[in-house]
């Protein structure tokens, strides 16, 4: 199991939303086919077929808790997790 799969399972489980590294979350979204645009301190992710924009901002070296939840909801809603 690779790095992205482990992180995907960690996010989908919801057990450690406060311990997701910002850079790892950004890499996962890129791996899932999202395009990123950087606007100041914000990373805005978009993907064709996904209505919502994902707007991420650092909280130290971690992703913000509510943004991890937002990413999880989008992964589940659009079934982006593959077999997970």
Short mmCIF file of C-alpha atoms in Angstrom, two decimals:
data_model
loop_
_atom_site.label_atom_id
_atom_site.label_comp_id
_atom_site.label_asym_id
_atom_site.label_seq_id
_atom_site.Cartn_x
_atom_site.Cartn_y
_atom_site.Cartn_z
CA UNK A 1 0.00 0.00 0.00
CA UNK A 2 1.46 3.33 -1.09
CA UNK A 3 1.65 6.68 0.63
CA UNK A 4 -1.45 8.09 -1.07
CA UNK A 5 -3.54 5.01 -0.27
CA UNK A 6 -2.54 5.17 3.41
CA UNK A 7 -3.41 8.86 3.59
CA UNK A 8 -6.72 8.25 1.81
CA UNK A 9 -7.65 5.56 4.33
CA UNK A 10 -6.62 7.85 7.20
CA UNK A 11 -8.84 10.65 5.86
CA UNK A 12 -11.79 8.36 5.13
CA UNK A 13 -11.62 6.82 8.61
CA UNK A 14 -11.97 10.28 10.20
CA UNK A 15 -9.95 9.22 13.23
CA UNK A 16 -7.10 11.71 12.92
CA UNK A 17 -8.36 14.75 11.02
CA UNK A 18 -6.22 17.06 13.16
CA UNK A 19 -3.01 15.21 12.18
CA UNK A 20 -3.10 15.49 8.39
CA UNK A 21 -0.08 17.30 6.97
CA UNK A 22 -0.97 20.12 4.59
CA UNK A 23 1.54 19.12 1.90
CA UNK A 24 0.40 15.48 2.03
CA UNK A 25 -3.24 16.52 1.57
CA UNK A 26 -2.31 18.72 -1.40
CA UNK A 27 -0.34 15.84 -2.96
CA UNK A 28 -3.29 13.47 -2.47
CA UNK A 29 -5.66 15.86 -4.22
CA UNK A 30 -3.24 16.23 -7.14
CA UNK A 31 -2.98 12.43 -7.28
CA UNK A 32 -6.80 12.23 -7.43
CA UNK A 33 -6.75 14.44 -10.54
CA UNK A 34 -7.41 17.88 -9.07
CA UNK A 35 -5.74 20.94 -10.56
CA UNK A 36 -4.32 23.48 -8.14
CA UNK A 37 -4.18 27.25 -8.32
CA UNK A 38 -2.23 29.18 -5.71
CA UNK A 39 -3.70 32.48 -4.52
CA UNK A 40 -1.58 33.94 -1.75
CA UNK A 41 -1.63 31.49 1.15
CA UNK A 42 -4.55 29.55 -0.32
CA UNK A 43 -4.47 26.47 -2.54
CA UNK A 44 -7.64 26.17 -4.62
CA UNK A 45 -8.30 22.72 -6.10
CA UNK A 46 -10.74 22.03 -8.92
CA UNK A 47 -11.59 18.93 -10.89
CA UNK A 48 -13.84 18.42 -13.88
CA UNK A 49 -17.05 16.76 -12.75
CA UNK A 50 -16.73 18.07 -9.18
CA UNK A 51 -18.93 21.09 -8.54
CA UNK A 52 -17.27 22.22 -5.31
CA UNK A 53 -13.95 24.02 -5.11
CA UNK A 54 -11.59 22.90 -2.37
CA UNK A 55 -9.86 25.84 -0.75
CA UNK A 56 -7.01 24.84 1.58
CA UNK A 57 -4.89 26.97 3.86
CA UNK A 58 -2.09 25.96 6.20
CA UNK A 59 -2.40 25.75 9.97
CA UNK A 60 1.29 25.46 10.75
CA UNK A 61 2.38 22.35 8.86
CA UNK A 62 -1.06 20.73 9.21
CA UNK A 63 -4.27 21.10 7.23
CA UNK A 64 -7.15 22.77 9.01
CA UNK A 65 -9.57 20.34 10.62
CA UNK A 66 -12.70 21.57 8.85
CA UNK A 67 -10.92 21.47 5.49
CA UNK A 68 -9.95 17.80 6.00
CA UNK A 69 -13.63 17.08 6.66
CA UNK A 70 -14.58 18.99 3.52
CA UNK A 71 -12.11 16.92 1.46
CA UNK A 72 -13.47 13.68 2.96
CA UNK A 73 -17.05 14.66 2.09
CA UNK A 74 -16.09 15.41 -1.51
CA UNK A 75 -14.12 12.14 -1.86
CA UNK A 76 -17.13 10.20 -0.58
CA UNK A 77 -19.74 12.17 -2.55
CA UNK A 78 -17.95 11.72 -5.88
CA UNK A 79 -16.55 8.25 -5.07
CA UNK A 80 -12.98 9.40 -5.69
CA UNK A 81 -11.52 6.89 -3.24
CA UNK A 82 -11.57 4.03 -5.75
CA UNK A 83 -11.79 0.72 -3.94
CA UNK A 84 -11.65 2.37 -0.49
#
